[in-house]
PDB file of C-alpha atoms in Angstrom:
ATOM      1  CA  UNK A   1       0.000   0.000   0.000  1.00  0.00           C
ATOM      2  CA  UNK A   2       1.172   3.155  -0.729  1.00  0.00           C
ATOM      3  CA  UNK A   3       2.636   5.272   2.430  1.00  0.00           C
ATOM      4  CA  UNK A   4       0.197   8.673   1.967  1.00  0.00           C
ATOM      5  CA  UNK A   5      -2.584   6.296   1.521  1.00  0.00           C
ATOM      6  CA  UNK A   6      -1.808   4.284   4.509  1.00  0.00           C
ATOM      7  CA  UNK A   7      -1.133   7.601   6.980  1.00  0.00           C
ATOM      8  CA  UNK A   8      -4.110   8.275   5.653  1.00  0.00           C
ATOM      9  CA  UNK A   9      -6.076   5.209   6.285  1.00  0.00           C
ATOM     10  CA  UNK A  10      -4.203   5.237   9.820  1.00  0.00           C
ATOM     11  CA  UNK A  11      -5.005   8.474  10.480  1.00  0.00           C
ATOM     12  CA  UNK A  12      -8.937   8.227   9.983  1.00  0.00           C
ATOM     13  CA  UNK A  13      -8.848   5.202  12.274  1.00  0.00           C
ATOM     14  CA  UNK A  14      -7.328   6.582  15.196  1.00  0.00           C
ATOM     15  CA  UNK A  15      -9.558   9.578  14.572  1.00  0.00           C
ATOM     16  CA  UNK A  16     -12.511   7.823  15.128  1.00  0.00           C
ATOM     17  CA  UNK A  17     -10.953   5.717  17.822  1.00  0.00           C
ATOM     18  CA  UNK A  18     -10.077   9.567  18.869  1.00  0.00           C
ATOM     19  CA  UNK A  19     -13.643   9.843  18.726  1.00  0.00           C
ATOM     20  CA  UNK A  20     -14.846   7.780  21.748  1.00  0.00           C
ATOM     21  CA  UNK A  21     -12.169   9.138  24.574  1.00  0.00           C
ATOM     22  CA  UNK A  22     -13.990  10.800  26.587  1.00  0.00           C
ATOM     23  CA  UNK A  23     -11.806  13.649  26.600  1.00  0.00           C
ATOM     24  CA  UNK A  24     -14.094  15.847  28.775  1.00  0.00           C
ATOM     25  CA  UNK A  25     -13.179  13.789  31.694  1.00  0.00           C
ATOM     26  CA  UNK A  26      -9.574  15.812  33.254  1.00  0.00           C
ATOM     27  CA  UNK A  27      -8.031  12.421  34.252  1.00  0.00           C
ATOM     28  CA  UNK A  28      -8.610  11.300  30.537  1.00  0.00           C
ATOM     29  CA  UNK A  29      -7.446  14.395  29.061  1.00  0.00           C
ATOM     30  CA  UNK A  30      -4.329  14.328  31.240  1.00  0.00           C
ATOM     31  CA  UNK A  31      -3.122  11.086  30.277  1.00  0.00           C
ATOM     32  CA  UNK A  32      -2.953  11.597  26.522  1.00  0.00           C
ATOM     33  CA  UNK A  33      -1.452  14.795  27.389  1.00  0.00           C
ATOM     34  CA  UNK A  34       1.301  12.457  29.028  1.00  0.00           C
ATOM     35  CA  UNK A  35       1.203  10.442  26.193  1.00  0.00           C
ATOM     36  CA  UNK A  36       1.551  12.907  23.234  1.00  0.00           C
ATOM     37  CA  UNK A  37       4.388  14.321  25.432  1.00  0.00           C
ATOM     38  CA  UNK A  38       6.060  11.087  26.141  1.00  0.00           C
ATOM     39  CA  UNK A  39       6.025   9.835  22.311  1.00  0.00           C
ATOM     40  CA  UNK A  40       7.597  13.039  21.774  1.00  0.00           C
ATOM     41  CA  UNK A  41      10.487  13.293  24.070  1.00  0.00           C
ATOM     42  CA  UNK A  42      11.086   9.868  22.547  1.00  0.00           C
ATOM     43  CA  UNK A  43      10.733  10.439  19.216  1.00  0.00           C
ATOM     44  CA  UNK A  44      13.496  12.939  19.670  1.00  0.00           C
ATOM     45  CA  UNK A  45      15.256  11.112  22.060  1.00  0.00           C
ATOM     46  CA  UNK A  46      15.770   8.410  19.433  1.00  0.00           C
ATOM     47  CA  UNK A  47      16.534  11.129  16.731  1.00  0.00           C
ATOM     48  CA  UNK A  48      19.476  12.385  18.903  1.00  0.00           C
ATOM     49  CA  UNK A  49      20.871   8.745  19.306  1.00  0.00           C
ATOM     50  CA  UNK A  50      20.684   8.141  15.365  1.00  0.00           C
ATOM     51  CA  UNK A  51      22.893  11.247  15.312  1.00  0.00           C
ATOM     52  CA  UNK A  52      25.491   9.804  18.132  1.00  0.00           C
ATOM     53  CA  UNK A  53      25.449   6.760  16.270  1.00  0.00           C
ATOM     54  CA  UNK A  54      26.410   8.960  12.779  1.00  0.00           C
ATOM     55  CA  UNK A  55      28.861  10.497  14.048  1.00  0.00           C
ATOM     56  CA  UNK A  56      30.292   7.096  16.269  1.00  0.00           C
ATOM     57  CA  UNK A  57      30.702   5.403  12.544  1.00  0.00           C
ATOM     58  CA  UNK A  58      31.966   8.347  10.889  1.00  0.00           C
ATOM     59  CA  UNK A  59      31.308   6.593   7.233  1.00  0.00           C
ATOM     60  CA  UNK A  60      33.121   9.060   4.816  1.00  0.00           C
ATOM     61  CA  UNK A  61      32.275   7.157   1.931  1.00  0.00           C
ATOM     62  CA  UNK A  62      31.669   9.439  -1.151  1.00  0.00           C
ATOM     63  CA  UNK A  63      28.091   9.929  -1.941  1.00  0.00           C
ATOM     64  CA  UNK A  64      27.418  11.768  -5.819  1.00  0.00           C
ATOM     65  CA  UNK A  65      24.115  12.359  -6.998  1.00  0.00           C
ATOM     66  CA  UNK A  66      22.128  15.185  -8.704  1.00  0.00           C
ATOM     67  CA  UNK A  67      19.361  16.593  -6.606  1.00  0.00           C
ATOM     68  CA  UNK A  68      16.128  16.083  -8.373  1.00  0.00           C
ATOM     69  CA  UNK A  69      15.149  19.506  -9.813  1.00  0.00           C
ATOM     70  CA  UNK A  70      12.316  21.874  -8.175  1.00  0.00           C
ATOM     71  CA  UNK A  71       8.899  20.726  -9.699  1.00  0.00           C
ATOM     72  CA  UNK A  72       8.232  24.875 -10.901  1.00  0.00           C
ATOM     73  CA  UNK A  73      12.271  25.077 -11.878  1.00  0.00           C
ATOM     74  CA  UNK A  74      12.705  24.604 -15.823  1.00  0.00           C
ATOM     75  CA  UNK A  75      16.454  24.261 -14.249  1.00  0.00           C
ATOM     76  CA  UNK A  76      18.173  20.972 -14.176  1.00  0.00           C
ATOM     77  CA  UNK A  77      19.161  19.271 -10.602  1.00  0.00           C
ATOM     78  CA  UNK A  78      22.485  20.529  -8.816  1.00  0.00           C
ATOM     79  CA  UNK A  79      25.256  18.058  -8.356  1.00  0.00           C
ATOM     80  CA  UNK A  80      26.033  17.382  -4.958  1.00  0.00           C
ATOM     81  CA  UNK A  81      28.998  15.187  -3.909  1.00  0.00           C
ATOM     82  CA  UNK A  82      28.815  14.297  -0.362  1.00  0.00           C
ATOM     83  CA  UNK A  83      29.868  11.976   2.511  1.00  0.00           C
ATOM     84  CA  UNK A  84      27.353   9.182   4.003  1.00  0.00           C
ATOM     85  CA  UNK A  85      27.744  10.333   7.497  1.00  0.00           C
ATOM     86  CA  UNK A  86      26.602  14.209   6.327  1.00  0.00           C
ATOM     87  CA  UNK A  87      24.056  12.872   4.116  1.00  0.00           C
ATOM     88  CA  UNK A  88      22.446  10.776   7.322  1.00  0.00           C
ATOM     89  CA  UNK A  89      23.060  13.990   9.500  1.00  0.00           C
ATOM     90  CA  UNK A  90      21.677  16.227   6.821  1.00  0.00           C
ATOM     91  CA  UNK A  91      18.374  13.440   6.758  1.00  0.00           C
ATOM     92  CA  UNK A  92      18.103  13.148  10.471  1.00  0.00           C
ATOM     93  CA  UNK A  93      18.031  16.710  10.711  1.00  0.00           C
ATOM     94  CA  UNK A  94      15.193  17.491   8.251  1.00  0.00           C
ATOM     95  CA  UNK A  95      13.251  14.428  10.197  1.00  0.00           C
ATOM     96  CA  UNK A  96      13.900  16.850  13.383  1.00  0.00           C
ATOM     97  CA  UNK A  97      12.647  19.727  11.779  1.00  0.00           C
ATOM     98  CA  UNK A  98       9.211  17.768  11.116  1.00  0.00           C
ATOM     99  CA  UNK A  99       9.281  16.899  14.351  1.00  0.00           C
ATOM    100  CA  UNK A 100       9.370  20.758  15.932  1.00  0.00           C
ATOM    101  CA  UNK A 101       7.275  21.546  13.002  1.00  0.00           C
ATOM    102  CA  UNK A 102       4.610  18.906  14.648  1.00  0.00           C
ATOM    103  CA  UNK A 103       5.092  20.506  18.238  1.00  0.00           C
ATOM    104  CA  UNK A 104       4.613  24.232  17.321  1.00  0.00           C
ATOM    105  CA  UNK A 105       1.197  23.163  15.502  1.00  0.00           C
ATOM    106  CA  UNK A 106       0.329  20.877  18.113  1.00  0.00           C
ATOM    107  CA  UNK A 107       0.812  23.789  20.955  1.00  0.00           C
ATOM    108  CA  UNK A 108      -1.754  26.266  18.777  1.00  0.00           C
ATOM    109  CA  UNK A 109      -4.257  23.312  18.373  1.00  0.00           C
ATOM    110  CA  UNK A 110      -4.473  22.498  21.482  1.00  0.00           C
ATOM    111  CA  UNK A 111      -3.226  25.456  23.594  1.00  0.00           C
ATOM    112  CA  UNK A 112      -4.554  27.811  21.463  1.00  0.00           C
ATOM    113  CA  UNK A 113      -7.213  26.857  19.705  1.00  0.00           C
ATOM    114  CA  UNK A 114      -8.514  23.680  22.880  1.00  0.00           C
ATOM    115  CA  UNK A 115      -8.628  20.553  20.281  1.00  0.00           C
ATOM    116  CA  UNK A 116      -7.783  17.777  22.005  1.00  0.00           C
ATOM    117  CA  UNK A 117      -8.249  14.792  19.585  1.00  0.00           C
ATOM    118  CA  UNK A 118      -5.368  16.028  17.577  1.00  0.00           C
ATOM    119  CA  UNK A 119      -2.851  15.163  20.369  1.00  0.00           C
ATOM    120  CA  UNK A 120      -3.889  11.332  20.502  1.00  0.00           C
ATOM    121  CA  UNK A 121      -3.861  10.770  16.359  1.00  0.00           C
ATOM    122  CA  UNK A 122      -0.257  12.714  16.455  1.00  0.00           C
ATOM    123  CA  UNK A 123       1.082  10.755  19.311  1.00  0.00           C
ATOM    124  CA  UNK A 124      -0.079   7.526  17.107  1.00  0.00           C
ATOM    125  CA  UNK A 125       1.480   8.969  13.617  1.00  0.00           C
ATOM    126  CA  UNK A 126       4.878  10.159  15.723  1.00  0.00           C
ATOM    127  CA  UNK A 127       5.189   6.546  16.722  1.00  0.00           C
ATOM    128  CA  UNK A 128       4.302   5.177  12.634  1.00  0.00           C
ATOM    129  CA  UNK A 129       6.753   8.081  11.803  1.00  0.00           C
ATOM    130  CA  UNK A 130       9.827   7.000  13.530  1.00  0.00           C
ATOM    131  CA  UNK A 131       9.808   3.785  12.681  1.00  0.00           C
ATOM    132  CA  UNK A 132       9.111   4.638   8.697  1.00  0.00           C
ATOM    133  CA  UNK A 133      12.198   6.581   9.204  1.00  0.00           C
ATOM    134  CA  UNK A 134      14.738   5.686   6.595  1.00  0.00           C
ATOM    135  CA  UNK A 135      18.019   6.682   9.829  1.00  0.00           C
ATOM    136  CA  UNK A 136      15.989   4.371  12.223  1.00  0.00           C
ATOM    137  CA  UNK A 137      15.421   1.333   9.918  1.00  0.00           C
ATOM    138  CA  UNK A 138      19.136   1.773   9.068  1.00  0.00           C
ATOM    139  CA  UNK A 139      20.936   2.887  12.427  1.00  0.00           C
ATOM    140  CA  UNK A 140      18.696   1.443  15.337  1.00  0.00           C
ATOM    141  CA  UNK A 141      17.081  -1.770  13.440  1.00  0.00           C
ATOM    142  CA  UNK A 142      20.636  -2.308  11.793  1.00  0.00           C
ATOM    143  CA  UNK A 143      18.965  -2.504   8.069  1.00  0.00           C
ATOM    144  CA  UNK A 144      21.367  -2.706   5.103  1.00  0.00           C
ATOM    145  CA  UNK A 145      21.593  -0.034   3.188  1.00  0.00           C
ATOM    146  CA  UNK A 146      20.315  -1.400  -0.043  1.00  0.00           C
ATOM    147  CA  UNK A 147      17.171  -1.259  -2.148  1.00  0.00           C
ATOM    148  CA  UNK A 148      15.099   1.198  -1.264  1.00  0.00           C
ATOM    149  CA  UNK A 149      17.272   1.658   1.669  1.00  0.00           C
ATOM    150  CA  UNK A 150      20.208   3.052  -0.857  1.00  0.00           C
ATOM    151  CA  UNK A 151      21.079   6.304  -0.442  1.00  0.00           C
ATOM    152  CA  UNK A 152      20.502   8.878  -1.594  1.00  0.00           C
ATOM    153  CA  UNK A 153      16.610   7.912  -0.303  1.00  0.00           C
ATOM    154  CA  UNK A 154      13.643   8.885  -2.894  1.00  0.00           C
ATOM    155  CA  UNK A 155      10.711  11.149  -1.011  1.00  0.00           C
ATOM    156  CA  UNK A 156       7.531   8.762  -1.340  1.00  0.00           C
ATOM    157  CA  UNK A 157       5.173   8.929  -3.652  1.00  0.00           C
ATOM    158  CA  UNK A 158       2.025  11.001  -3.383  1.00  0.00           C
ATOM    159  CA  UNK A 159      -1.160  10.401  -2.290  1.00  0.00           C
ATOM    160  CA  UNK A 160      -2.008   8.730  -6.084  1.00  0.00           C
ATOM    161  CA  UNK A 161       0.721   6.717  -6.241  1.00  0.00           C
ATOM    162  CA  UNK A 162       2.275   9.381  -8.205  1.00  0.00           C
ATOM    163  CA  UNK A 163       6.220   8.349  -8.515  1.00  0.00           C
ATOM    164  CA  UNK A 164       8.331  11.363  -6.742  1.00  0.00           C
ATOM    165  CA  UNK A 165      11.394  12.509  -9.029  1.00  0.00           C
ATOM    166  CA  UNK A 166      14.447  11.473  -6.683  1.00  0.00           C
ATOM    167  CA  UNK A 167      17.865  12.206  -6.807  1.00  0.00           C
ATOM    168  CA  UNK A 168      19.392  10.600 -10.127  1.00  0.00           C
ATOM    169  CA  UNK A 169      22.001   8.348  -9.029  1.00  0.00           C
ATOM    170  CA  UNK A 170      23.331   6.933 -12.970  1.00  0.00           C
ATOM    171  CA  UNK A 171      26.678   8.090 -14.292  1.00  0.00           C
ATOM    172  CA  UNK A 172      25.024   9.668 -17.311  1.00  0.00           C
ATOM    173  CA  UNK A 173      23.353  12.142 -14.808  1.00  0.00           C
ATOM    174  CA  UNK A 174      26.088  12.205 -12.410  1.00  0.00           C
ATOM    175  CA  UNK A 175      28.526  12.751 -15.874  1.00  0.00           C
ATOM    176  CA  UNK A 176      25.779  15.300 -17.205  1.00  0.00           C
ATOM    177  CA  UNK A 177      25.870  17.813 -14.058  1.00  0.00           C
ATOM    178  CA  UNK A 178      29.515  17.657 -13.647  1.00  0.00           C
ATOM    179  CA  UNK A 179      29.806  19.014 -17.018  1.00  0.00           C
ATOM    180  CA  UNK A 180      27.173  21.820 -16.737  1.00  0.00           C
ATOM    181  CA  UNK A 181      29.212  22.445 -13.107  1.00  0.00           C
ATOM    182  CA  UNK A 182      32.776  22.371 -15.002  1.00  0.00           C
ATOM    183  CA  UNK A 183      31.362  24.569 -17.850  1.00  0.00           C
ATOM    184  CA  UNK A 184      30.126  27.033 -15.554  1.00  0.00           C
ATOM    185  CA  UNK A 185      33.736  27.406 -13.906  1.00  0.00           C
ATOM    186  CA  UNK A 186      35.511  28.000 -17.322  1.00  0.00           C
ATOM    187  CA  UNK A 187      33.290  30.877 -17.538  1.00  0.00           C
ATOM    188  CA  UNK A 188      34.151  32.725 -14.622  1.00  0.00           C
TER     189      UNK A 188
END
């Protein structure tokens, strides 16, 4: 099944499950406060100790690809030559940054604006998240790094099954961008 149709399908589940907590009652409403809070110091906490582990292997292994080009760019992708260990970090990161992203909208919906069925269903998808996590399946599960496991990682599809333009990993492309890189330098 297709991962935006699943968190989807997940997501309208635990919302109706959402649906019969009787979150009126303070006791009730307290403990998936605990909860949302507790999936989220782990969430993080687990982030942080993909990044120890990183930085423990220190794999500088050479990692060339071109980025896949912006979808409202006419431009070509940008070559990027990088190491394994800042590719991870760079990935863990942007993970991170969904993760504060998740807070900061969770604190307006519920401290701001009082819903409190969104903190359950996020406390559920946090969980799904982590362990969809391409740096968790990898570092903490101990995953090779092969198939769709190979870095660099392709975004997932959309919600149609759409196939997302990922990085192009051939040597034409690879051979392609170093050219339009090398071309632009014997201008200058």
């Amino acid at each position: 099944m297709n991962p935006a149709v699943q968190n989807l399908v997940i997501s309208l589940g635990v919302m109706q499950l959402a649906r019969k907590i009787p979150f009126d009652d303070p006791q009730v409403l307290y403990s998936v406060r605990i909860g949302y809070v507790a999936v989220q110091v782990l969430v993080l906490g687990i982030y942080y100790y993909i990044s120890m582990t990183i930085k423990a292997k220190n794999d500088q292994t050479v990692l060339k690809y071109v980025d896949a080009p912006s979808p409202m760019s006419q431009e070509p992708g940008q070559l990027v030559t990088t190491t394994v260990r800042d590719y991870d970090l760079t990935e863990t990161s942007k993970l991170l940054r969904s993760v504060y992203m998740g807070i900061a909208m969770m604190a307006f919906l519920h401290g701001y604006m009082k819903f409190t069925q969104p903190l359950f269903v996020q406390a559920i998808m946090g969980a799904k998240g982590i362990y969809e996590a391409n740096p968790f399946k990898i570092h903490v599960l101990g995953k090779k790094a092969e198939g769709d496991l190979k870095r660099p990682w392709k975004a997932g599809g959309g919600m149609f099954g759409a196939a997302a333009s990922g990085p192009q990993t051939d040597n034409a492309a690879i051979t392609e961008a170093e050219k339009r890189v090398g071309g632009a330098n014997k201008d200058d």
